[in-house]
Tab-separated table of C-alpha atoms and ligand atoms in Angstrom:
chain	number	residue	atom	x	y	z
U	14	MET	CA	5.043	62.437	-27.238
U	15	LEU	CA	7.307	62.761	-24.205
U	16	VAL	CA	9.937	60.145	-23.366
U	17	ILE	CA	11.448	60.092	-19.875
U	18	THR	CA	14.713	58.329	-20.417
U	19	GLY	CA	17.651	57.045	-18.387
U	20	GLY	CA	15.820	56.753	-15.049
U	21	SER	CA	15.137	53.859	-12.700
U	22	LEU	CA	11.509	52.918	-12.116
U	23	HIS	CA	10.694	52.192	-8.517
U	24	ASN	CA	9.457	48.716	-7.803
U	25	VAL	CA	8.937	47.408	-4.277
U	26	ALA	CA	10.545	44.112	-5.286
U	27	ALA	CA	13.725	45.673	-6.717
U	28	ALA	CA	16.243	47.123	-4.266
U	29	ARG	CA	17.453	49.813	-6.668
U	30	GLY	CA	14.574	50.177	-9.107
U	31	GLU	CA	14.634	48.978	-12.690
U	32	PRO	CA	16.076	50.915	-15.638
U	33	ALA	CA	13.255	51.730	-18.085
U	34	ASP	CA	11.941	54.590	-20.225
U	35	ILE	CA	8.429	55.961	-19.905
U	36	VAL	CA	6.507	57.033	-23.001
U	37	ILE	CA	3.792	59.633	-22.470
U	38	GLU	CA	1.141	60.881	-24.892
U	39	GLY	CA	-0.924	63.805	-23.631
U	40	ASP	CA	-1.549	63.124	-19.936
U	41	THR	CA	-1.205	59.329	-20.098
U	42	ILE	CA	1.558	56.728	-19.938
U	43	VAL	CA	1.287	54.824	-23.209
U	44	ASP	CA	4.312	52.554	-22.859
U	45	ILE	CA	7.159	51.472	-20.623
U	46	VAL	CA	10.115	50.279	-22.653
U	47	ALA	CA	13.750	49.219	-22.380
U	48	PRO	CA	16.181	52.154	-21.982
U	49	GLY	CA	16.794	53.847	-25.323
U	50	ALA	CA	14.201	51.745	-27.172
U	51	VAL	CA	12.190	54.724	-28.472
U	52	ARG	CA	13.620	56.137	-31.669
U	53	ASN	CA	11.295	58.960	-32.598
U	54	ALA	CA	12.967	62.121	-33.782
U	55	ASN	CA	9.844	64.156	-32.979
U	56	ALA	CA	9.577	62.991	-29.379
U	57	GLU	CA	10.380	65.401	-26.587
U	58	VAL	CA	12.983	63.814	-24.324
U	59	MET	CA	13.415	64.299	-20.568
U	60	ASP	CA	16.681	63.076	-19.108
U	61	ALA	CA	16.131	61.157	-15.846
U	62	SER	CA	19.590	59.742	-15.333
U	63	ARG	CA	20.490	59.284	-11.639
U	64	ARG	CA	16.794	59.659	-10.860
U	65	LEU	CA	14.460	57.162	-9.184
U	66	ILE	CA	10.949	57.512	-10.614
U	67	ILE	CA	8.018	56.835	-8.303
U	68	PRO	CA	4.293	57.281	-8.850
U	69	GLY	CA	3.146	60.590	-7.329
U	70	LEU	CA	2.144	60.214	-3.691
U	71	ILE	CA	-1.541	60.711	-2.961
U	72	ASN	CA	-2.672	62.504	0.152
U	73	GLY	CA	-5.796	60.684	1.352
U	74	HIS	CA	-6.864	63.344	3.843
U	75	THR	CA	-6.095	67.022	4.208
U	76	HIS	CA	-7.784	70.390	4.710
U	77	SER	CA	-6.726	73.208	2.424
U	78	HIS	CA	-8.026	75.863	4.817
U	79	GLY	CA	-5.296	74.678	7.220
U	80	GLY	CA	-2.713	76.296	4.944
U	81	LEU	CA	-2.850	79.485	7.008
U	82	SER	CA	-2.834	77.637	10.361
U	83	LYS	CA	0.496	75.810	10.259
U	84	GLY	CA	2.031	75.799	13.735
U	85	ALA	CA	-0.885	77.726	15.267
U	86	GLY	CA	-1.277	75.350	18.195
U	87	ASP	CA	0.681	72.959	20.353
U	88	LEU	CA	-0.825	71.176	23.357
U	89	TRP	CA	-4.198	70.521	21.762
U	90	GLY	CA	-6.192	67.364	21.577
U	91	LEU	CA	-8.839	67.261	18.865
U	92	ASP	CA	-11.379	68.732	21.297
U	93	LEU	CA	-9.213	71.808	21.815
U	94	LEU	CA	-8.540	72.101	18.091
U	95	LEU	CA	-12.298	72.114	17.418
U	96	ASN	CA	-12.768	74.569	20.283
U	97	ALA	CA	-10.178	76.827	18.629
U	98	ALA	CA	-11.559	76.385	15.081
U	99	PRO	CA	-13.706	79.563	15.152
U	100	TRP	CA	-10.685	81.802	15.705
U	101	ILE	CA	-8.250	79.771	13.627
U	102	GLY	CA	-10.516	79.881	10.589
U	103	GLY	CA	-12.779	82.866	11.289
U	104	HIS	CA	-13.377	85.881	9.032
U	105	ARG	CA	-11.779	84.267	6.007
U	106	ARG	CA	-12.391	86.105	2.741
U	107	HIS	CA	-12.416	84.183	-0.519
U	108	ASP	CA	-8.884	85.391	-1.289
U	109	ASP	CA	-7.759	83.944	2.066
U	110	LYS	CA	-9.311	80.589	1.096
U	111	HIS	CA	-7.464	80.699	-2.211
U	112	LEU	CA	-4.222	81.609	-0.462
U	113	ALA	CA	-4.542	78.800	2.117
U	114	ALA	CA	-5.226	76.265	-0.647
U	115	LEU	CA	-2.320	77.585	-2.701
U	116	ILE	CA	0.094	77.238	0.239
U	117	THR	CA	-1.179	73.699	0.887
U	118	ALA	CA	-0.988	72.672	-2.770
U	119	VAL	CA	2.496	74.116	-3.315
U	120	GLU	CA	3.838	72.283	-0.261
U	121	MET	CA	2.258	69.030	-1.421
U	122	VAL	CA	3.715	69.065	-4.924
U	123	GLU	CA	7.143	70.207	-3.759
U	124	LYS	CA	7.151	67.254	-1.365
U	125	GLY	CA	6.141	64.732	-3.999
U	126	ALA	CA	2.343	64.517	-3.819
U	127	THR	CA	0.372	64.707	-7.055
U	128	ALA	CA	-3.195	64.369	-5.755
U	129	CYS	CA	-5.139	64.919	-2.549
U	130	TYR	CA	-8.510	64.598	-0.868
U	131	ASP	CA	-9.310	68.019	0.544
U	132	LEU	CA	-12.027	68.430	3.151
U	133	PHE	CA	-12.489	72.160	2.795
U	134	PHE	CA	-14.419	74.132	5.389
U	135	GLU	CA	-16.365	77.320	5.023
U	136	PHE	CA	-18.399	78.789	7.839
U	137	PRO	CA	-21.332	78.660	8.098
U	138	ALA	CA	-21.944	76.767	4.811
U	139	PRO	CA	-20.173	76.138	1.484
U	140	THR	CA	-20.342	78.772	-1.237
U	141	PRO	CA	-19.629	78.577	-4.986
U	142	GLU	CA	-17.093	81.428	-4.611
U	143	GLY	CA	-15.232	79.645	-1.808
U	144	MET	CA	-15.097	76.405	-3.752
U	145	GLU	CA	-13.870	78.266	-6.814
U	146	ALA	CA	-11.181	79.930	-4.678
U	147	VAL	CA	-9.883	76.479	-3.732
U	148	ALA	CA	-10.335	74.778	-7.099
U	149	SER	CA	-8.511	77.603	-8.893
U	150	ALA	CA	-5.560	77.228	-6.471
U	151	TYR	CA	-5.283	73.538	-7.360
U	152	ALA	CA	-5.613	74.338	-11.050
U	153	LYS	CA	-2.823	76.934	-10.761
U	154	VAL	CA	-0.421	74.450	-9.119
U	155	GLY	CA	-1.586	71.559	-11.295
U	156	LEU	CA	-2.459	69.248	-8.401
U	157	ARG	CA	-5.207	66.674	-8.880
U	158	ALA	CA	-7.806	66.766	-6.090
U	159	VAL	CA	-11.110	65.728	-4.667
U	160	VAL	CA	-12.507	68.846	-3.017
U	161	ALA	CA	-15.226	67.985	-0.531
U	162	PRO	CA	-17.008	70.767	1.362
U	163	MET	CA	-16.969	69.848	5.036
U	164	VAL	CA	-20.490	70.283	6.338
U	165	ALA	CA	-22.473	69.739	9.544
U	166	ASP	CA	-25.710	70.941	11.069
U	167	LEU	CA	-24.422	71.078	14.655
U	168	THR	CA	-21.534	73.027	16.163
U	169	PHE	CA	-18.842	71.354	18.279
U	170	TYR	CA	-20.547	72.693	21.428
U	171	GLN	CA	-23.929	71.311	20.386
U	172	ALA	CA	-22.454	68.002	19.254
U	173	VAL	CA	-20.695	66.912	22.451
U	174	PRO	CA	-23.478	65.692	24.730
U	175	GLY	CA	-23.593	67.722	27.958
U	176	LEU	CA	-20.796	70.131	27.051
U	177	ILE	CA	-22.892	73.297	26.811
U	178	ASP	CA	-24.379	72.611	30.259
U	179	ALA	CA	-20.883	72.238	31.692
U	180	LEU	CA	-19.820	75.752	30.583
U	181	PRO	CA	-19.949	78.786	32.895
U	182	ASP	CA	-23.164	80.848	32.563
U	183	ASP	CA	-21.928	83.645	30.296
U	184	ALA	CA	-19.939	81.288	28.062
U	185	ARG	CA	-22.877	78.895	27.889
U	186	ASP	CA	-25.125	81.519	26.333
U	187	HIS	CA	-22.540	82.466	23.746
U	188	ALA	CA	-21.692	78.839	22.853
U	189	ALA	CA	-25.372	77.886	22.694
U	190	ARG	CA	-26.093	80.746	20.281
U	191	LEU	CA	-23.441	79.658	17.762
U	192	ARG	CA	-25.042	77.974	14.774
U	193	MET	CA	-23.973	76.240	11.587
U	194	GLY	CA	-25.523	77.400	8.331
U	195	GLY	CA	-28.753	75.381	8.734
U	196	ALA	CA	-29.363	71.897	7.351
U	197	ASP	CA	-31.667	72.891	4.473
U	198	ALA	CA	-29.510	75.795	3.294
U	199	THR	CA	-26.376	73.646	3.471
U	200	ILE	CA	-27.905	70.784	1.501
U	201	ALA	CA	-29.231	73.261	-1.076
U	202	ALA	CA	-25.726	74.728	-1.384
U	203	LEU	CA	-24.266	71.238	-1.945
U	204	ARG	CA	-26.859	70.517	-4.638
U	205	ARG	CA	-26.097	73.770	-6.386
U	206	LEU	CA	-22.388	72.981	-6.326
U	207	ALA	CA	-22.988	69.487	-7.711
U	208	GLU	CA	-25.146	70.872	-10.518
U	209	THR	CA	-22.724	73.598	-11.546
U	210	TRP	CA	-19.314	71.970	-10.981
U	211	SER	CA	-17.445	72.436	-14.231
U	212	TYR	CA	-13.955	71.003	-13.661
U	213	PRO	CA	-12.993	67.728	-15.391
U	214	ARG	CA	-13.766	64.861	-13.029
U	215	ASP	CA	-10.325	63.282	-13.355
U	216	ARG	CA	-8.579	66.548	-12.348
U	217	LEU	CA	-10.783	68.235	-9.771
U	218	ARG	CA	-13.641	66.176	-8.445
U	219	LEU	CA	-16.336	67.410	-6.124
U	220	GLY	CA	-16.929	65.313	-2.996
U	221	ILE	CA	-19.106	65.635	0.095
U	222	ALA	CA	-17.839	65.493	3.660
U	223	PRO	CA	-20.328	65.368	6.518
U	224	THR	CA	-17.536	66.465	8.802
U	225	ILE	CA	-17.930	64.302	11.901
U	226	PRO	CA	-20.964	62.020	12.230
U	227	HIS	CA	-22.026	63.189	15.709
U	228	HIS	CA	-21.869	66.807	14.459
U	229	CYS	CA	-24.670	65.798	12.076
U	230	THR	CA	-28.240	64.751	12.686
U	231	ARG	CA	-29.403	61.525	11.042
U	232	GLU	CA	-31.551	63.522	8.625
U	233	PHE	CA	-28.602	65.660	7.632
U	234	MET	CA	-26.355	62.655	7.003
U	235	MET	CA	-29.044	61.059	4.838
U	236	ALA	CA	-29.543	64.277	2.890
U	237	CYS	CA	-25.775	64.440	2.218
U	238	ARG	CA	-25.878	60.843	1.044
U	239	ASP	CA	-28.746	61.647	-1.329
U	240	VAL	CA	-26.822	64.485	-2.966
U	241	ALA	CA	-23.749	62.253	-3.280
U	242	ARG	CA	-25.809	59.441	-4.797
U	243	ASP	CA	-27.688	61.695	-7.224
U	244	HIS	CA	-24.415	63.135	-8.545
U	245	ASP	CA	-22.097	60.127	-8.099
U	246	LEU	CA	-19.806	61.958	-5.679
U	247	PRO	CA	-17.320	60.398	-3.237
U	248	MET	CA	-17.809	60.976	0.484
U	249	GLN	CA	-15.363	61.220	3.354
U	250	THR	CA	-15.913	61.769	7.072
U	251	HIS	CA	-13.788	61.861	10.209
U	252	VAL	CA	-14.611	58.567	11.886
U	253	SER	CA	-13.887	57.902	15.573
U	254	GLU	CA	-10.797	60.078	15.558
U	255	ALA	CA	-10.828	60.967	19.263
U	256	LYS	CA	-12.107	58.650	21.925
U	257	TYR	CA	-14.611	61.196	23.279
U	258	GLN	CA	-16.182	61.263	19.799
U	259	SER	CA	-16.825	57.547	19.803
U	260	VAL	CA	-18.414	57.785	23.244
U	261	SER	CA	-20.461	60.774	22.025
U	262	ALA	CA	-21.809	58.718	19.117
U	263	PHE	CA	-22.909	55.986	21.536
U	264	LYS	CA	-24.598	58.551	23.748
U	265	VAL	CA	-26.334	60.405	20.905
U	266	PHE	CA	-27.251	57.559	18.553
U	267	GLY	CA	-27.086	54.493	20.814
U	268	MET	CA	-24.609	52.871	18.442
U	269	SER	CA	-21.064	53.260	17.170
U	270	THR	CA	-20.047	55.937	14.671
U	271	THR	CA	-19.644	53.357	11.915
U	272	GLU	CA	-23.010	51.774	12.746
U	273	ILE	CA	-24.880	55.083	12.602
U	274	MET	CA	-23.220	55.934	9.291
U	275	ASP	CA	-24.232	52.525	7.989
U	276	ALA	CA	-27.778	52.970	9.295
U	277	CYS	CA	-27.947	56.268	7.366
U	278	GLY	CA	-26.755	54.570	4.168
U	279	LEU	CA	-23.388	56.305	4.101
U	280	VAL	CA	-21.148	53.245	4.015
U	281	GLY	CA	-20.193	51.912	0.604
U	282	PRO	CA	-17.316	51.952	-1.900
U	283	TRP	CA	-17.835	55.720	-2.303
U	284	LEU	CA	-17.014	56.357	1.382
U	285	SER	CA	-13.658	56.806	3.037
U	286	ALA	CA	-13.192	57.116	6.780
U	287	ALA	CA	-10.469	59.455	7.978
U	288	HIS	CA	-8.545	58.375	11.101
U	289	ALA	CA	-10.845	55.525	12.294
U	290	ILE	CA	-8.948	54.974	15.544
U	291	TRP	CA	-11.600	54.160	18.149
U	292	ILE	CA	-13.458	51.523	16.191
U	293	GLY	CA	-14.055	47.859	16.959
U	294	GLU	CA	-13.963	44.621	14.990
U	295	SER	CA	-17.655	44.873	14.084
U	296	ASP	CA	-17.086	48.361	12.656
U	297	MET	CA	-14.136	47.148	10.593
U	298	ASP	CA	-16.322	44.317	9.388
U	299	ILE	CA	-18.942	46.802	8.149
U	300	LEU	CA	-16.312	48.944	6.400
U	301	GLY	CA	-14.655	45.893	4.818
U	302	ARG	CA	-17.853	44.166	3.651
U	303	LYS	CA	-19.213	47.354	2.122
U	304	GLY	CA	-16.008	48.280	0.295
U	305	ALA	CA	-15.256	51.485	2.211
U	306	GLN	CA	-11.689	52.713	2.704
U	307	VAL	CA	-9.699	54.303	5.512
U	308	SER	CA	-7.250	57.200	5.294
U	309	HIS	CA	-4.630	56.512	7.950
U	310	ASN	CA	-3.257	59.828	9.233
U	311	ALA	CA	-0.701	58.626	11.743
U	312	ALA	CA	1.178	61.902	12.260
U	313	ALA	CA	-1.993	63.831	13.056
U	314	ASN	CA	-3.152	61.004	15.316
U	315	MET	CA	0.033	61.420	17.350
U	316	ARG	CA	0.164	65.213	17.177
U	317	LEU	CA	-3.350	65.467	18.673
U	318	GLY	CA	-2.830	62.537	21.043
U	319	SER	CA	-5.820	60.806	19.442
U	320	GLY	CA	-4.431	57.265	19.547
U	321	ILE	CA	-3.005	54.582	17.286
U	322	ALA	CA	-5.127	53.164	14.493
U	323	ALA	CA	-5.360	49.377	14.130
U	324	VAL	CA	-4.196	49.299	10.514
U	325	ARG	CA	-3.278	45.596	10.428
U	326	GLU	CA	-6.766	44.739	11.647
U	327	TYR	CA	-8.372	46.884	8.925
U	328	MET	CA	-6.397	44.978	6.348
U	329	ARG	CA	-7.522	41.649	7.793
U	330	HIS	CA	-11.097	42.870	7.412
U	331	GLY	CA	-10.477	43.701	3.762
U	332	VAL	CA	-10.535	47.476	4.241
U	333	ALA	CA	-8.394	49.353	1.698
U	334	VAL	CA	-6.036	51.737	3.491
U	335	GLY	CA	-4.624	54.996	2.170
U	336	ILE	CA	-2.357	57.490	3.915
U	337	GLY	CA	-2.987	61.158	4.629
U	338	THR	CA	-1.254	64.064	6.321
U	339	ASP	CA	-4.386	65.768	7.670
U	340	GLY	CA	-4.538	69.561	7.516
U	341	SER	CA	-1.744	71.862	8.627
U	342	ALA	CA	-3.760	72.928	11.698
U	343	SER	CA	-3.196	69.472	13.137
U	344	SER	CA	-0.209	67.845	11.473
U	345	ASP	CA	1.425	70.476	10.529
U	346	ASN	CA	3.116	69.850	7.217
U	347	GLN	CA	1.871	68.402	3.947
U	348	ASN	CA	4.709	65.918	3.602
U	349	MET	CA	3.580	62.523	2.358
U	350	PHE	CA	7.041	61.030	2.904
U	351	GLU	CA	6.740	61.850	6.592
U	352	ALA	CA	3.154	60.575	6.604
U	353	MET	CA	4.389	57.211	5.284
U	354	ARG	CA	7.172	57.167	7.864
U	355	ALA	CA	4.731	57.950	10.684
U	356	ALA	CA	2.463	55.104	9.509
U	357	ALA	CA	5.354	52.646	9.453
U	358	PHE	CA	6.813	53.785	12.778
U	359	VAL	CA	3.641	53.977	14.819
U	360	SER	CA	2.667	50.427	13.839
U	361	ARG	CA	5.799	49.280	15.700
U	362	VAL	CA	5.010	50.733	19.121
U	363	ARG	CA	1.802	48.783	19.668
U	364	GLY	CA	3.610	45.882	21.283
U	365	VAL	CA	2.892	43.533	18.374
U	366	PRO	CA	5.434	41.231	16.696
U	367	PRO	CA	7.361	42.535	13.648
U	368	HIS	CA	5.274	40.540	11.150
U	369	ASP	CA	2.294	42.696	12.154
U	370	TRP	CA	4.138	46.000	11.701
U	371	VAL	CA	3.461	48.100	8.604
U	372	SER	CA	6.388	47.378	6.275
U	373	THR	CA	7.942	50.053	4.080
U	374	GLY	CA	6.458	48.363	1.012
U	375	GLU	CA	3.012	48.418	2.590
U	376	ALA	CA	3.341	52.071	3.627
U	377	PHE	CA	4.382	52.985	0.079
U	378	THR	CA	1.542	51.000	-1.492
U	379	MET	CA	-0.931	52.635	0.902
U	380	ALA	CA	0.313	56.128	-0.019
U	381	THR	CA	-0.090	55.416	-3.731
U	382	GLU	CA	-2.581	52.684	-4.720
U	383	GLY	CA	-4.399	52.792	-1.359
U	384	SER	CA	-4.902	56.545	-1.395
U	385	ALA	CA	-5.933	56.359	-5.086
U	386	ARG	CA	-8.817	54.166	-3.930
U	387	VAL	CA	-9.667	56.690	-1.221
U	388	LEU	CA	-9.986	59.344	-3.965
U	389	GLY	CA	-11.976	56.941	-6.160
U	390	MET	CA	-9.289	57.374	-8.834
U	391	GLN	CA	-7.662	53.930	-8.620
U	392	ASP	CA	-8.319	53.237	-12.309
U	393	PHE	CA	-5.948	55.950	-13.479
U	394	ILE	CA	-3.568	57.080	-10.716
U	395	GLY	CA	-1.394	55.444	-8.031
U	396	ARG	CA	0.778	53.314	-10.335
U	397	ILE	CA	3.310	53.691	-13.097
U	398	ALA	CA	1.629	51.556	-15.725
U	399	LYS	CA	0.378	51.701	-19.282
U	400	GLY	CA	-2.947	53.532	-19.427
U	401	TYR	CA	-2.368	55.365	-16.150
U	402	LYS	CA	-1.956	59.144	-15.903
U	403	ALA	CA	1.626	60.363	-16.020
U	404	ASP	CA	1.747	61.515	-12.376
U	405	LEU	CA	5.413	60.980	-11.595
U	406	VAL	CA	8.037	62.084	-9.084
U	407	LEU	CA	11.739	62.031	-9.940
U	408	LEU	CA	13.933	61.589	-6.858
U	409	ASP	CA	17.582	62.619	-6.998
U	410	LEU	CA	19.713	59.557	-6.249
U	411	ASP	CA	22.714	61.785	-5.523
U	412	HIS	CA	20.842	63.395	-2.608
U	413	ALA	CA	22.069	62.369	0.872
U	414	ASN	CA	18.766	60.542	1.479
U	415	PHE	CA	19.734	57.961	-1.148
U	416	VAL	CA	23.499	57.733	-0.633
U	417	PRO	CA	24.331	54.901	-0.584
U	418	LEU	CA	21.372	53.247	-2.261
U	419	ASN	CA	20.828	50.078	-0.248
U	420	ASN	CA	17.089	49.635	-0.605
U	421	ALA	CA	14.989	52.202	-2.430
U	422	THR	CA	11.669	51.392	-0.716
U	423	ASN	CA	13.176	51.433	2.780
U	424	GLN	CA	14.886	54.742	2.030
U	425	ILE	CA	11.774	56.325	0.504
U	426	VAL	CA	9.912	55.591	3.738
U	427	PHE	CA	12.696	55.839	6.326
U	428	THR	CA	15.012	58.585	5.021
U	429	GLU	CA	13.365	60.665	2.321
U	430	ASN	CA	11.744	63.897	3.528
U	431	GLY	CA	10.959	65.598	0.244
U	432	GLY	CA	14.553	66.874	0.015
U	433	ALA	CA	15.357	64.635	-2.937
U	434	VAL	CA	12.279	65.644	-4.964
U	435	ASP	CA	13.737	67.029	-8.173
U	436	ARG	CA	10.936	67.046	-10.730
U	437	VAL	CA	7.201	66.307	-10.510
U	438	LEU	CA	4.874	65.691	-13.438
U	439	ILE	CA	1.102	65.627	-13.161
U	440	GLY	CA	-0.792	64.448	-16.210
U	441	GLY	CA	2.482	64.558	-18.159
U	442	LYS	CA	3.003	68.241	-17.367
U	443	LEU	CA	6.023	69.399	-15.398
U	444	VAL	CA	4.795	71.169	-12.228
U	445	VAL	CA	7.965	71.030	-10.103
U	446	ALA	CA	11.514	71.546	-11.390
U	447	GLY	CA	14.611	71.640	-9.195
U	448	GLY	CA	12.367	71.019	-6.195
U	449	ARG	CA	10.364	74.237	-6.770
U	450	ALA	CA	6.750	74.562	-7.890
U	451	ILE	CA	6.719	76.172	-11.324
U	452	GLY	CA	5.085	79.603	-11.648
U	453	ILE	CA	5.017	80.299	-7.903
U	454	ASP	CA	6.740	83.369	-6.469
U	455	ARG	CA	7.706	82.163	-2.993
U	456	ALA	CA	8.553	85.563	-1.571
U	457	ALA	CA	5.238	87.017	-2.745
U	458	LEU	CA	3.355	84.019	-1.353
U	459	ALA	CA	5.063	84.386	2.044
U	460	ALA	CA	4.372	88.125	2.191
U	461	GLU	CA	0.728	87.589	1.309
U	462	ALA	CA	0.384	84.775	3.864
U	463	ASN	CA	1.945	86.761	6.712
U	464	ALA	CA	-0.204	89.804	5.926
U	465	ALA	CA	-3.350	87.649	5.866
U	466	VAL	CA	-2.471	85.984	9.170
U	467	ASP	CA	-1.904	89.375	10.855
U	468	ARG	CA	-5.179	90.796	9.505
U	469	LEU	CA	-7.147	87.690	10.561
U	470	ALA	CA	-5.540	87.585	14.027
U	471	ALA	CA	-6.924	91.059	14.771
U	472	LEU	CA	-10.394	90.131	13.495
U	473	ASN	CA	-10.450	86.874	15.485
U	474	ALA	CA	-8.983	88.202	18.738
U	475	ASP	CA	-12.281	88.052	20.665
U	476	ALA	CA	-13.048	84.545	19.433
U	477	ARG	CA	-9.561	83.486	20.464
U	478	ARG	CA	-9.975	84.882	23.987
U	479	PHE	CA	-13.307	83.073	24.303
U	480	ALA	CA	-11.830	79.753	23.139
U	481	GLU	CA	-8.787	80.034	25.379
U	482	ARG	CA	-10.954	80.690	28.426
U	483	LEU	CA	-12.893	77.499	27.711
U	484	GLU	CA	-9.835	75.278	27.152
U	485	PRO	CA	-9.566	73.720	30.650
U	486	ILE	CA	-13.321	73.130	30.814
U	487	VAL	CA	-13.526	71.580	27.345
U	488	THR	CA	-10.544	69.327	27.792
U	489	ASN	CA	-11.637	68.106	31.222
U	490	PHE	CA	-15.152	67.469	29.977
U	491	CYS	CA	-14.027	65.531	26.893
U	492	ARG	CA	-11.508	63.506	28.901
U	493	GLY	CA	-14.251	62.602	31.350
U	494	LEU	CA	-16.476	61.553	28.477
U	495	ALA	CA	-13.666	59.431	27.031
U	496	ASP	CA	-13.357	57.527	30.300
U	497	ASP	CA	-16.763	55.977	29.671
U	498	ASP	CA	-15.997	52.274	29.803
U	499	ARG	CA	-18.114	51.514	26.754
U	500	MET	CA	-15.006	52.056	24.660
U	501	HIS	CA	-13.171	49.389	26.610
U	502	ARG	CA	-15.983	46.942	25.874
U	503	LEU	CA	-15.955	47.990	22.225
U	504	HIS	CA	-12.362	46.879	21.886
U	505	ARG	CA	-12.786	43.660	23.870
U	506	ASP	CA	-12.339	41.295	20.955
U	507	LEU	CA	-9.212	42.810	19.445
U	508	GLY	CA	-7.111	40.184	21.288
U	509	PRO	CA	-3.350	40.506	21.483
U	510	LEU	CA	-3.213	43.201	18.786
U	511	GLN	CA	-5.502	45.610	20.529
U	512	PRO	CA	-4.200	49.071	21.277
U	513	ARG	CA	-3.833	50.396	24.782
U	514	CYS	CA	-6.085	53.116	26.077
U	515	ALA	CA	-4.373	56.442	25.377
U	516	HIS	CA	-5.620	57.803	28.694
U	517	CYS	CA	-5.288	55.064	31.307
U	518	GLY	CA	-2.713	52.894	29.540
U	519	LYS	CA	-4.753	49.718	30.087
U	520	PRO	CA	-5.280	47.246	27.266
U	521	MET	CA	-8.689	47.682	25.700
U	522	HIS	CA	-10.263	44.695	27.463
U	523	GLY	CA	-13.737	44.901	28.932
F	618	ZN	ZN1	-9.159	66.029	9.192
């Protein structure tokens, strides 16, 4: 038995938290009692005086392979990020995949996250060794995770209608020859993974991520769904993240991204949609009625210029909302405090009245209970309550971020940046002490990361030159595609809350 004593438990309703002790048996909270109420000479005691205790934050959307790509790009929209993906992530060995996941996981725990949903990419298709490289990194750090191989049967160049034809002759041939791992081989690999996955489901859960719906054929999406259904696995996809993607879905499938996913049987309580920016009321209605969730990744949405998600409207449609950072190739840190802050802030620049902004309490609830739903783990993480796992973060109330302590929830969302994270427990086990991940040699990790980045840069130099040559063509093409006025019609009925077009600045009226 472990008793965390002398701390204040965070509670959205209490400005300074409430003094209480937490009793833990194994990995679970078995009681919450008045300070000093436990008198058990055999109990291990952890002093939490001057500490605010919050449930561990849960990252609803990230990519562990991004761990080696932090700061790799600047003026990229999502189209240019996908164009650059072959050189950013090319030639990765399994030890590079492990290293990237380790960097990502260490940053998450040190900044107060205790679980994440990782859409992990291997080219051309997932492998058991690659998945093991990632899972073992999470196990080493102690982070809870859903690890979902990100799969597709079309490349970016194949998936954007008309793009290959718009490329110069020599580039066209090269781009047209690029191939994903093949639908049948990829589905077989997913099945093999599902059959052999050996980690406990509450610690490391396998998921499936058809990466972006228009990068998948209908048959491929349905095959992914079948594997997920046969093995009871959660699914996550990037839904209508960039405007050109939503237009692409209309062009390819004759319907919206959400509608094609629904037509393929993907939408249900097992599905979470990452980003979901360029979606309409009817799409939100489908997501809400079918019990799907959204991971709101506001920082990445701004970093890539993708747009502002209509979070208040999701909530009105009954869609559960979690918060994510996105991967370090597009966000670029794994800081859930900043992700909450971005979600709260960006809701305020849509020109809507304050009662429609995302409040600090809502942002916090999204990053805990909301993201727990995104992971499908809402029955045992996301709250400090009896019967829940002991995934806890102890914030130092003497840190500048909390001095003076006026309102804990406002300061968690508006001021905290991970600097006050003192200790983190996951499943009752201490994984961060004094703000540092336990058992991690930082200097060795940095040396290994810099060596890997240098080695990979040399191997990917040709791919980088190719991608950089295509940048102006790709970005002009995708911007042209985004100007298709179908998106304006799609957003017609969003009324006074509708976002403005990120490109022309007009309200999204038809
Ligand atoms: Zn993503």
